[in-house]
Coordinates of C-alpha atoms in Angstrom, one line a residue:
Chain M
M1 CA 0.0 0.1 -0.1
S2 CA 2.9 2.4 -0.2
V3 CA 3.2 5.2 -2.1
L4 CA 5.5 4.7 -4.9
V5 CA 8.2 6.9 -6.8
Y6 CA 10.2 7.1 -9.7
T7 CA 13.4 8.5 -8.9
E8 CA 15.3 9.6 -12.4
S9 CA 18.7 9.7 -12.5
E10 CA 21.4 10.4 -15.1
K11 CA 24.9 8.6 -15.1
G12 CA 24.3 6.6 -11.6
K13 CA 23.4 10.5 -10.3
F14 CA 20.3 11.2 -8.8
K15 CA 18.2 14.3 -10.7
K16 CA 17.1 17.3 -8.7
S17 CA 13.6 16.4 -9.7
A18 CA 14.3 12.8 -7.8
F19 CA 14.8 14.6 -4.7
E20 CA 11.3 16.7 -5.3
V21 CA 9.2 13.9 -6.2
A22 CA 10.1 11.9 -3.4
S23 CA 9.9 15.0 -1.3
Y24 CA 6.3 14.9 -2.7
A25 CA 5.6 11.2 -2.1
Y26 CA 6.4 12.1 1.4
K27 CA 3.6 14.2 1.5
V28 CA 1.1 11.9 0.2
A29 CA 2.9 8.9 2.1
Q30 CA 1.9 11.3 5.6
D31 CA -1.6 12.0 4.6
L32 CA -2.5 8.7 3.5
G33 CA -0.6 7.4 7.2
T34 CA 2.2 4.6 4.8
N35 CA 5.5 4.7 3.5
V36 CA 7.6 5.6 0.5
T37 CA 9.1 3.0 -1.7
A38 CA 11.4 4.7 -4.8
V39 CA 12.2 2.6 -7.5
A40 CA 15.9 3.9 -9.1
F41 CA 17.1 2.4 -11.9
N42 CA 21.3 2.0 -12.2
A43 CA 21.5 4.5 -9.4
N44 CA 24.3 5.1 -7.1
D45 CA 24.1 6.5 -3.5
E46 CA 20.1 4.8 -3.1
A47 CA 20.3 5.4 0.7
S48 CA 20.5 9.3 0.0
L49 CA 16.9 9.0 -0.7
G50 CA 15.9 8.8 3.1
N51 CA 16.8 12.2 3.4
Y52 CA 13.8 13.1 1.3
G53 CA 11.6 10.8 3.2
V54 CA 11.9 7.4 1.7
S55 CA 11.8 4.3 3.4
K56 CA 12.5 1.4 1.1
V57 CA 14.4 1.8 -2.5
L58 CA 13.8 -1.0 -4.9
K59 CA 17.2 -1.2 -6.7
I60 CA 17.2 -2.1 -10.0
S61 CA 21.1 -3.0 -11.9
N62 CA 20.3 -4.4 -15.1
D63 CA 22.6 -3.3 -18.3
Q64 CA 19.4 -3.6 -20.6
L65 CA 18.3 -0.5 -18.8
A66 CA 21.8 1.2 -19.1
T67 CA 20.4 3.8 -21.8
F68 CA 16.2 4.9 -21.2
N69 CA 13.8 3.2 -22.8
A70 CA 10.0 4.2 -22.1
K71 CA 8.5 0.7 -22.5
A72 CA 10.9 -1.4 -20.9
Y73 CA 10.9 1.3 -17.9
A74 CA 7.4 1.5 -17.4
D75 CA 6.9 -2.6 -17.7
A76 CA 9.6 -2.5 -14.8
L77 CA 7.4 0.5 -12.8
T78 CA 4.3 -1.5 -13.2
Q79 CA 5.8 -4.7 -11.6
A80 CA 7.2 -2.7 -8.5
A81 CA 4.1 -1.1 -8.5
E82 CA 2.0 -4.5 -8.3
A83 CA 4.9 -5.8 -6.1
E84 CA 4.3 -2.8 -3.8
G85 CA 0.6 -3.2 -4.1
A86 CA 0.6 0.7 -4.9
K87 CA -2.0 3.0 -4.9
V88 CA -0.4 6.4 -5.4
I89 CA 2.8 6.5 -7.6
I90 CA 4.7 10.0 -8.2
L91 CA 6.6 11.0 -11.3
S92 CA 8.7 14.0 -12.8
S93 CA 7.7 16.5 -15.8
S94 CA 10.8 15.0 -17.5
A95 CA 10.7 14.4 -21.1
D96 CA 11.5 10.8 -20.5
T97 CA 9.1 10.7 -17.6
K98 CA 6.4 11.8 -19.4
F99 CA 7.1 9.1 -22.4
L100 CA 6.8 6.3 -20.2
A101 CA 3.8 8.1 -18.1
P102 CA 0.9 7.1 -20.2
I103 CA 2.2 3.6 -21.0
L104 CA 2.3 3.2 -17.5
T105 CA -1.3 4.6 -16.7
A106 CA -2.6 2.0 -19.9
K107 CA -0.8 -0.9 -17.7
L108 CA -2.2 -0.2 -14.5
S109 CA -5.7 1.2 -15.9
A110 CA -4.6 4.0 -13.7
G111 CA -5.3 7.9 -13.9
Y112 CA -3.0 10.2 -14.9
V113 CA -2.6 13.8 -14.0
P114 CA 0.4 15.4 -15.2
N115 CA 1.9 19.0 -14.4
V116 CA 0.6 19.2 -10.9
V117 CA 2.3 22.3 -8.7
A118 CA 1.1 21.7 -5.4
A119 CA 0.4 19.0 -2.8
P120 CA -2.8 17.6 -2.9
D121 CA -5.6 19.3 -2.2
S122 CA -7.1 16.2 -0.5
T123 CA -7.0 12.4 -0.7
S124 CA -9.9 11.6 -0.2
P125 CA -11.8 12.4 -2.7
F126 CA -8.1 12.6 -4.7
V127 CA -7.5 15.9 -5.5
V128 CA -4.3 17.9 -7.1
K129 CA -3.9 21.1 -8.7
R130 CA -2.4 21.2 -12.0
T131 CA -1.4 23.7 -14.6
A132 CA -3.9 23.7 -18.0
F133 CA -4.4 25.7 -21.1
S134 CA -0.6 25.7 -21.2
N135 CA -0.1 27.8 -18.4
K136 CA -3.0 29.9 -18.9
G137 CA -5.1 28.8 -15.8
F138 CA -4.9 26.0 -13.0
A139 CA -7.2 22.9 -12.9
H140 CA -8.0 21.1 -9.8
T141 CA -8.7 17.5 -10.8
E142 CA -10.1 14.6 -9.1
I143 CA -8.7 10.8 -9.5
S144 CA -11.2 8.4 -8.8
S145 CA -9.4 5.6 -10.5
D146 CA -8.0 3.0 -8.0
I147 CA -4.5 3.6 -8.9
K148 CA -3.6 7.3 -9.2
I149 CA -0.1 8.7 -10.9
I150 CA 0.8 11.9 -10.6
G151 CA 3.4 13.9 -12.8
V152 CA 4.6 16.7 -10.6
S153 CA 6.4 19.9 -12.2
N154 CA 9.8 20.6 -11.9
N155 CA 10.2 23.2 -9.7
A156 CA 6.7 23.7 -7.8
Y157 CA 6.8 21.8 -4.9
G158 CA 10.7 21.7 -4.0
A159 CA 12.9 19.1 -2.3
M160 CA 12.4 19.1 1.4
E161 CA 14.4 17.0 4.0
N162 CA 12.3 14.5 5.5
N163 CA 15.3 12.4 7.6
V164 CA 14.1 8.7 7.3
S165 CA 16.1 5.6 7.1
A166 CA 16.0 4.0 4.2
S167 CA 16.7 0.2 3.3
V168 CA 17.6 -1.0 -0.1
E169 CA 16.4 -4.1 -1.8
D170 CA 17.4 -5.5 -5.0
F171 CA 14.5 -5.8 -7.3
N172 CA 14.9 -7.5 -10.8
P173 CA 11.9 -7.0 -13.0
S174 CA 11.6 -9.8 -16.0
L175 CA 11.3 -8.1 -19.0
G176 CA 11.3 -9.8 -22.7
D177 CA 12.1 -9.0 -26.3
S178 CA 8.7 -6.9 -26.3
D179 CA 9.8 -4.7 -24.1
F180 CA 12.6 -3.5 -26.2
T181 CA 11.0 -3.2 -29.8
T182 CA 12.0 0.7 -30.2
K183 CA 15.6 1.2 -29.8
S184 CA 17.8 4.2 -28.8
V185 CA 20.1 4.0 -31.7
E186 CA 21.9 7.6 -31.3
V187 CA 21.8 10.4 -28.5
D188 CA 22.7 13.7 -29.6
K189 CA 23.3 16.1 -26.0
V190 CA 25.7 19.1 -26.0
A191 CA 28.1 18.1 -23.0
G192 CA 28.1 20.2 -19.9
K193 CA 25.3 22.2 -21.1
V194 CA 22.1 22.7 -18.8
S195 CA 18.4 21.6 -19.9
I196 CA 15.6 24.2 -20.1
A197 CA 13.7 21.4 -18.1
D198 CA 16.4 20.8 -15.2
A199 CA 18.0 24.7 -15.2
D200 CA 17.3 27.0 -12.1
I201 CA 18.1 30.0 -14.7
V202 CA 17.1 30.6 -18.2
V203 CA 18.7 33.0 -20.0
S204 CA 16.5 33.7 -23.3
G205 CA 16.5 36.1 -26.7
G206 CA 13.8 37.3 -28.8
R207 CA 13.9 39.0 -32.2
G208 CA 15.0 42.1 -30.7
L209 CA 18.5 41.1 -31.2
K210 CA 18.9 41.3 -34.7
G211 CA 20.6 38.3 -35.5
P212 CA 21.8 34.8 -34.8
E213 CA 25.5 36.8 -34.6
N214 CA 24.7 38.6 -31.8
W215 CA 24.0 35.6 -29.5
G216 CA 27.3 35.3 -28.0
M217 CA 26.3 37.9 -25.3
V218 CA 23.3 35.5 -24.5
E219 CA 25.4 32.7 -24.1
E220 CA 28.0 34.6 -22.2
L221 CA 25.5 36.0 -19.9
A222 CA 24.0 31.9 -19.6
D223 CA 27.8 31.1 -18.9
V224 CA 28.3 33.3 -16.0
L225 CA 24.6 32.3 -14.3
G226 CA 25.0 29.1 -14.8
A227 CA 21.7 29.3 -17.0
A228 CA 20.1 27.6 -19.9
T229 CA 19.7 29.4 -23.2
A230 CA 16.3 29.8 -24.6
C231 CA 14.8 31.3 -27.4
S232 CA 11.2 32.8 -28.5
K233 CA 9.5 31.2 -31.5
P234 CA 10.0 33.6 -34.2
V235 CA 13.9 33.2 -33.3
S236 CA 12.9 29.6 -33.8
D237 CA 11.3 29.8 -36.7
L238 CA 13.9 32.2 -38.7
G239 CA 16.4 29.6 -38.2
W240 CA 18.4 31.6 -35.5
R241 CA 18.6 29.0 -33.1
P242 CA 17.8 25.4 -32.6
H243 CA 13.8 24.6 -32.2
G244 CA 15.0 22.7 -29.1
E245 CA 15.4 26.2 -27.7
H246 CA 11.7 27.5 -28.6
V247 CA 10.1 28.2 -25.2
G248 CA 6.4 29.1 -25.2
Q249 CA 2.8 27.5 -25.7
T250 CA 4.0 25.7 -28.4
G251 CA 7.8 24.9 -27.3
K252 CA 9.1 24.0 -24.0
P253 CA 7.4 25.4 -21.1
V254 CA 9.4 26.9 -18.6
A255 CA 9.5 26.8 -14.7
S256 CA 12.9 28.3 -13.6
N257 CA 13.6 30.1 -10.7
L258 CA 14.5 33.1 -12.7
Y259 CA 13.8 33.6 -16.6
I260 CA 16.0 36.7 -18.2
A261 CA 14.4 38.0 -21.2
I262 CA 16.1 40.1 -23.7
G263 CA 14.8 41.7 -26.8
I264 CA 11.2 39.6 -26.4
S265 CA 8.2 41.7 -26.6
G266 CA 6.2 38.9 -24.7
A267 CA 3.3 37.6 -27.1
I268 CA 0.7 35.7 -25.0
Q269 CA 1.6 32.4 -26.1
H270 CA 5.2 33.0 -25.1
L271 CA 4.1 34.7 -21.5
A272 CA 1.3 31.9 -21.1
G273 CA 5.5 29.3 -21.5
V274 CA 7.3 30.8 -19.0
S275 CA 4.8 32.1 -17.0
A276 CA 5.7 29.1 -13.9
S277 CA 8.8 30.5 -13.5
K278 CA 9.3 32.2 -10.2
T279 CA 11.4 35.7 -11.2
K280 CA 10.9 37.4 -14.3
V281 CA 13.1 39.8 -15.9
V282 CA 12.7 41.8 -19.0
I283 CA 15.4 43.7 -20.9
N284 CA 13.7 45.7 -24.0
N285 CA 14.3 49.1 -25.5
D286 CA 10.8 49.3 -26.2
P287 CA 8.6 50.3 -22.7
E288 CA 5.4 49.6 -24.0
A289 CA 6.5 45.8 -24.4
P290 CA 3.7 43.7 -23.0
F291 CA 6.5 41.4 -21.3
F292 CA 6.9 44.7 -18.8
K293 CA 3.5 43.7 -17.7
A294 CA 3.9 40.2 -16.8
A295 CA 7.5 40.8 -15.4
D296 CA 9.1 41.5 -11.8
Y297 CA 12.1 43.5 -13.1
G298 CA 12.5 45.4 -16.0
I299 CA 14.9 47.7 -17.8
V300 CA 14.0 49.6 -20.7
G301 CA 17.0 49.9 -22.5
D302 CA 19.1 48.6 -25.2
A303 CA 20.2 45.3 -24.9
F304 CA 23.6 45.5 -26.9
E305 CA 24.7 48.4 -23.9
V306 CA 22.6 46.6 -20.9
V307 CA 23.6 43.2 -21.3
P308 CA 27.3 43.6 -21.2
K309 CA 27.0 45.9 -18.3
L310 CA 25.1 42.9 -16.5
I311 CA 27.3 40.1 -17.4
E312 CA 30.3 42.9 -16.2
K313 CA 28.5 43.6 -12.4
L314 CA 27.3 39.5 -12.4
K315 CA 31.4 38.6 -12.4
E316 CA 32.1 41.5 -9.8
F317 CA 29.6 40.0 -7.7
K318 CA 30.8 36.5 -8.5
A319 CA 34.0 37.1 -7.5
Q320 CA 32.5 39.0 -4.4
N321 CA 30.7 36.1 -3.2
A322 CA 33.1 33.3 -4.3
Chain V
M1 CA 39.9 2.9 -37.1
L2 CA 39.9 4.7 -40.5
G3 CA 40.0 1.1 -42.2
D4 CA 37.0 0.1 -40.3
K5 CA 35.3 2.8 -41.1
S6 CA 35.8 2.7 -45.1
K7 CA 35.0 -1.0 -44.8
K8 CA 31.8 -0.4 -43.0
E9 CA 31.0 2.6 -45.6
R10 CA 31.5 -0.5 -48.3
N11 CA 29.3 -2.5 -46.6
L12 CA 26.7 0.1 -46.1
L13 CA 27.0 0.8 -49.8
C14 CA 26.9 -2.8 -50.7
M15 CA 23.5 -3.2 -48.5
H16 CA 21.8 -0.1 -49.9
N17 CA 22.4 -1.0 -53.5
K18 CA 20.7 -4.6 -52.7
F19 CA 18.2 -3.0 -51.2
M20 CA 17.6 -0.7 -54.2
N21 CA 17.3 -3.6 -56.1
L22 CA 15.1 -5.3 -53.8
I23 CA 12.9 -1.9 -53.9
A24 CA 12.7 -1.9 -57.9
I25 CA 11.9 -5.5 -58.0
F26 CA 8.8 -4.9 -55.5
E27 CA 7.9 -2.1 -57.4
A28 CA 7.9 -3.5 -60.6
I29 CA 5.6 -6.5 -59.6
N30 CA 3.7 -3.8 -57.6
L31 CA 3.9 -5.4 -53.9
K32 CA 4.8 -2.2 -51.8
V33 CA 1.4 -1.9 -50.0
P34 CA 0.7 1.9 -49.5
M35 CA 0.8 3.0 -45.9
K36 CA -2.7 3.9 -44.1
I37 CA -2.1 6.7 -41.6
L38 CA -4.7 8.0 -39.0
V39 CA -3.7 11.7 -37.6
C40 CA -5.9 12.4 -34.3
I41 CA -7.1 15.7 -34.2
S42 CA -7.9 17.9 -31.3
N43 CA -10.1 20.9 -31.4
V44 CA -8.4 23.4 -29.4
P45 CA -8.6 27.2 -28.6
D46 CA -6.3 29.0 -30.9
T47 CA -3.1 30.0 -29.4
T48 CA -3.9 33.7 -28.9
S49 CA -6.9 33.3 -26.7
K50 CA -7.7 34.7 -23.3
I51 CA -8.9 31.7 -20.9
N52 CA -11.6 32.4 -19.0
F53 CA -13.9 30.3 -16.7
T54 CA -17.6 30.5 -16.6
E55 CA -20.2 28.5 -14.5
G56 CA -18.6 28.9 -11.1
D57 CA -14.8 28.6 -12.5
T58 CA -16.1 24.7 -13.4
K59 CA -16.5 25.3 -17.5
F60 CA -14.1 26.9 -19.8
D61 CA -15.8 29.7 -21.1
T62 CA -15.8 29.3 -25.0
N63 CA -17.4 32.7 -25.6
G64 CA -15.7 34.6 -28.6
V65 CA -13.1 32.0 -28.7
Q66 CA -12.2 30.8 -31.9
F67 CA -11.2 26.7 -32.3
V68 CA -8.4 25.3 -34.6
I69 CA -6.5 22.2 -35.3
N70 CA -4.2 21.9 -32.1
P71 CA -0.9 22.7 -33.0
N72 CA 0.9 19.7 -32.6
D73 CA -1.4 17.7 -34.4
E74 CA -1.2 20.1 -37.5
F75 CA 2.7 19.8 -37.6
G76 CA 1.5 15.4 -37.6
L77 CA -1.0 16.2 -40.2
T78 CA 1.6 18.1 -42.6
R79 CA 3.9 15.4 -42.1
A80 CA 1.2 13.1 -43.1
M81 CA 0.7 14.6 -46.3
W82 CA 4.1 14.6 -47.3
F83 CA 4.0 10.7 -46.7
K84 CA 0.7 10.7 -48.9
E85 CA 2.7 12.7 -51.6
K86 CA 6.1 10.9 -51.5
Q87 CA 5.2 7.5 -50.3
G88 CA 1.4 6.9 -51.5
A89 CA -0.1 6.8 -48.2
T90 CA -4.0 7.1 -47.4
V91 CA -4.7 9.6 -45.0
H92 CA -7.6 10.1 -42.2
V93 CA -8.1 12.3 -39.8
A94 CA -10.0 11.3 -36.5
T95 CA -11.5 13.6 -33.4
V96 CA -13.4 13.0 -30.6
G97 CA -16.3 15.8 -30.1
G98 CA -19.4 17.3 -30.6
P99 CA -20.6 18.7 -34.0
Q100 CA -18.9 21.9 -32.8
T101 CA -15.5 20.5 -34.0
E102 CA -16.8 19.9 -37.3
P103 CA -15.1 22.6 -39.0
T104 CA -11.7 21.9 -37.6
I105 CA -11.9 18.4 -38.8
R106 CA -13.0 19.8 -42.2
K107 CA -10.2 21.9 -42.3
A108 CA -7.9 19.0 -42.0
L109 CA -9.6 17.6 -44.9
A110 CA -9.4 20.4 -46.9
I111 CA -5.7 20.2 -46.0
G112 CA -5.7 17.2 -47.8
A113 CA -6.7 14.2 -45.6
D114 CA -8.7 11.7 -47.9
E115 CA -11.3 11.1 -44.9
A116 CA -12.7 12.0 -41.7
I117 CA -14.4 10.2 -38.3
R118 CA -15.6 12.0 -35.4
V119 CA -16.2 10.4 -32.2
N120 CA -20.1 11.5 -31.0
A121 CA -18.9 12.6 -27.7
E122 CA -17.2 15.1 -25.4
P123 CA -13.5 14.3 -24.9
A124 CA -14.0 13.7 -21.1
D125 CA -10.8 13.0 -20.1
G126 CA -7.4 11.5 -21.5
F127 CA -8.0 7.9 -21.1
F128 CA -11.3 8.1 -22.4
V129 CA -10.1 9.7 -25.3
A130 CA -7.8 7.1 -25.7
K131 CA -10.3 4.2 -25.5
Q132 CA -12.3 5.8 -28.0
L133 CA -9.4 6.3 -30.6
A134 CA -8.3 2.6 -30.3
E135 CA -11.7 1.5 -31.3
I136 CA -11.2 3.8 -34.4
V137 CA -7.6 2.5 -34.9
K138 CA -8.8 -1.2 -34.4
N139 CA -11.4 -1.3 -36.8
G140 CA -9.3 0.6 -39.6
G141 CA -6.2 -1.5 -39.7
Y142 CA -3.8 2.0 -39.6
D143 CA -0.5 1.2 -39.5
L144 CA 0.7 4.7 -38.7
V145 CA -0.9 6.5 -35.5
I146 CA 0.0 10.3 -35.8
A147 CA -0.9 12.4 -32.6
G148 CA 0.3 15.5 -31.1
R149 CA 2.4 15.2 -28.0
E150 CA -0.6 17.1 -25.6
S151 CA -3.1 19.3 -26.7
I152 CA -2.7 23.0 -25.4
D153 CA -6.1 23.2 -23.6
Y154 CA -6.3 20.3 -21.1
N155 CA -2.2 19.3 -21.5
G156 CA -2.9 15.7 -20.9
G157 CA -0.2 14.8 -23.0
M158 CA -1.0 10.9 -22.2
V159 CA -3.5 10.1 -25.3
P160 CA -0.7 8.9 -27.9
G161 CA 0.8 6.6 -25.3
I162 CA -2.3 5.4 -23.8
L163 CA -3.8 4.4 -27.2
A164 CA 0.1 2.9 -28.1
T165 CA -0.1 0.7 -25.0
L166 CA -4.1 -0.4 -25.3
L167 CA -3.4 -1.9 -28.9
D168 CA 0.3 -3.1 -28.2
M169 CA 1.4 -1.2 -31.0
N170 CA 5.3 0.6 -30.7
F171 CA 5.2 4.5 -29.4
V172 CA 7.5 7.2 -29.5
N173 CA 6.6 10.4 -27.9
T174 CA 7.6 14.4 -28.5
C175 CA 8.7 13.0 -32.0
I176 CA 10.6 15.7 -34.1
G177 CA 11.3 13.6 -37.2
L178 CA 9.9 10.6 -38.8
E179 CA 11.0 8.2 -41.9
V180 CA 9.6 4.9 -42.4
D181 CA 10.9 2.8 -45.2
G182 CA 8.7 -0.4 -45.4
N183 CA 7.9 -1.5 -42.3
T184 CA 10.8 -0.3 -40.4
A185 CA 10.8 3.3 -38.8
T186 CA 13.5 6.0 -37.7
A187 CA 12.2 8.2 -35.3
L188 CA 13.9 11.4 -33.8
R189 CA 12.6 12.2 -30.4
E190 CA 13.5 15.7 -28.5
I191 CA 15.1 15.2 -24.8
D192 CA 15.8 17.1 -22.0
G193 CA 18.9 19.2 -23.6
G194 CA 19.1 17.0 -27.1
K195 CA 17.5 14.7 -29.0
E196 CA 17.8 10.8 -29.4
K197 CA 17.5 8.8 -32.4
L198 CA 15.1 5.5 -32.5
S199 CA 14.7 2.6 -34.4
T200 CA 11.2 1.2 -34.4
S201 CA 9.0 -0.9 -36.6
L202 CA 5.2 -0.1 -37.8
P203 CA 2.3 -0.5 -36.2
L204 CA 3.3 3.0 -34.3
V205 CA 1.9 5.4 -32.6
I206 CA 3.5 8.9 -32.2
G207 CA 3.3 12.0 -30.1
G208 CA 4.5 14.2 -32.5
Q209 CA 5.3 18.1 -32.3
K210 CA 7.4 20.8 -34.0
G211 CA 10.0 19.5 -36.1
L212 CA 8.3 16.6 -37.7
V213 CA 7.7 20.1 -40.3
Q214 CA 8.7 23.4 -39.9
E215 CA 6.2 26.1 -39.3
S216 CA 7.0 27.6 -42.9
D217 CA 5.9 24.0 -44.1
L218 CA 1.9 24.5 -42.6
R219 CA -0.5 24.4 -45.3
I220 CA -3.3 27.3 -45.4
P221 CA -6.2 25.6 -47.4
N222 CA -6.9 26.9 -50.7
M223 CA -10.3 27.0 -52.4
R224 CA -9.7 24.1 -54.2
G225 CA -8.9 22.3 -51.0
I226 CA -12.0 23.7 -49.5
M227 CA -14.2 22.8 -52.0
M228 CA -12.9 19.0 -52.2
A229 CA -13.3 18.6 -48.7
R230 CA -17.2 19.4 -48.9
Q231 CA -17.2 15.7 -50.9
K232 CA -15.3 13.8 -48.8
A233 CA -16.8 11.6 -46.2
L234 CA -17.0 12.6 -42.7
N235 CA -18.1 9.6 -40.9
V236 CA -19.7 10.2 -37.6
V237 CA -19.8 7.4 -35.0
E238 CA -20.8 6.9 -31.4
P239 CA -18.4 6.0 -28.7
V240 CA -18.0 3.1 -26.8
E241 CA -18.2 2.5 -23.1
A242 CA -15.0 3.6 -21.5
S243 CA -14.1 4.9 -17.8
Q244 CA -13.3 8.4 -17.1
P245 CA -10.5 8.2 -13.9
T246 CA -9.9 11.8 -13.6
Q247 CA -12.4 14.7 -13.6
D248 CA -11.5 18.3 -13.8
Q249 CA -13.4 20.1 -10.7
K250 CA -12.6 23.5 -10.7
F251 CA -10.5 25.9 -12.7
E252 CA -8.2 29.2 -11.6
K253 CA -7.3 31.8 -13.4
P254 CA -3.1 32.8 -12.4
A255 CA -3.2 35.4 -9.8
P256 CA -2.7 39.2 -11.2
K257 CA 0.7 39.9 -11.0
G258 CA 2.4 42.9 -9.4
Q259 CA 3.7 45.9 -10.7
V260 CA 7.1 46.0 -12.8
K261 CA 10.0 47.2 -10.8
L262 CA 11.9 49.2 -13.4
V263 CA 15.6 49.7 -13.2
D264 CA 17.5 52.2 -15.0
A265 CA 19.8 51.3 -17.5
D266 CA 22.7 53.2 -16.1
N267 CA 22.6 51.4 -13.0
V268 CA 22.6 47.7 -14.5
G269 CA 24.0 47.2 -10.5
E270 CA 21.0 47.8 -8.8
L271 CA 19.2 44.7 -10.7
V272 CA 22.4 42.6 -9.3
N273 CA 21.4 43.5 -6.2
L274 CA 17.8 42.9 -6.2
L275 CA 18.3 39.4 -7.6
H276 CA 20.3 38.6 -4.9
N277 CA 18.8 40.3 -1.5
E278 CA 15.1 41.1 -3.0
A279 CA 14.1 37.7 -5.2
K280 CA 17.1 36.0 -3.7
V281 CA 17.4 34.3 -7.2
I282 CA 21.4 34.6 -7.4

């Protein structure tokens, strides 16, 4: 009857979102009067999950699962859920997790609610708050199925320390050829660059930057802040930046702690996509740009003058606070 | 290493030649069966819509809202047109919705889909919709199902994956590129911070998005397409029994934003100070 949580790792190391979903699972388990069981695939340091409220870790060590495979991972999680008799399963909102979640949902005939931003409103009936209409609104959604799956938005609930001592048990799901009919051939990832989904800070550029040759200062600002780079839709449509950087309603959603928009006027679709970011800064030479109405801090000025100055000031700040 | 590589390339070339010969033979005796594609369409508010709620915040207020083909589905539909034109595929479209969704599905026909199916039911939740579409796919014998990775209104993001699993079809989510050759498919998938190439086979379901085709490839129906769409079949079918595990009880809008704090362009250091001491984000 425990609450099951899928704790994602990369190259053996738990992702920040793993601690967030573990914390969320602990809250739900407390409300239901039960414990948290985590499932970890080829991860190191499983016992560290105890710091976030996990009582038991099902440790899967399997070379076939070294590369993410949605069907096989979903199958393994299904078997873990059945072994634990789990009625509530907590997931993150990463691209991989959103790939396996619907498969898991169908296998368990569960009710699945993604993009959840807060602890459940109530557990009987089971109601959670999630974003809807591409961040233009929220819905309070009841899950009435026997098994409930919740996808928690990154950076929404946060990681909370709850010291529990976690036992680690080996778990060997039985997997067959039918789990591997879709195979990874090649993964193309820029090494050492933080992704928009995992970033605490995102620096984003728009058409106001006039051309792809001017992105050097955006990259440099991102470097200083340890941030991910992003762009508006017109910029990706013009081919100035790769599509993977397009944020907004039809691109990626952003839920970072800090979002800095440079030369982006703030179309309604863009503002919706970035609205979950906690602090928004806009730099634009047009004081009438709609983004100023949606931002926390703003500078009206020429980006080509303001951004280099900001980089310089941030470097000074970092030197002082190092 | 270099030797290995050129050997590999030679082998590949040899394999490629053999393959091309095979294709020529197949084509000569007309053995290649064209693919049958179903594109799943969701009827959603235009991306510029302001969102309001009604009936005590329990319903989405459709007043004055323009409905369109879900953008993620439109990229998929356009890719399907490519398969139709280059590989002779047949393309059907399906939606789950009331009669008010017909202009949207007619638009898909005007863009070039051959036939349309409307399941006459409100799309109660993702599981319900996936069950309805599974029935259509099962009865229609489709090789490839293209759906959007999510609808931009309810953002469930689960219909393609549930549908694939219910029918034991292969599945690729956040798909940004797709090639099909015979029974084999190569898909590109967007991952956090990059992309992944996957090899899989038909029957296949994808959750598509921008990248399947570019924005500039999207088609605006022309007069001829609109006229032809009127002649095409739009079959209305009644829903099958399906559970609805989730219900939206209440909606709310985001809290209004406070006034922006402006910093002088000549005093950029003040912004660093505010981000550190007030917002505490750096």
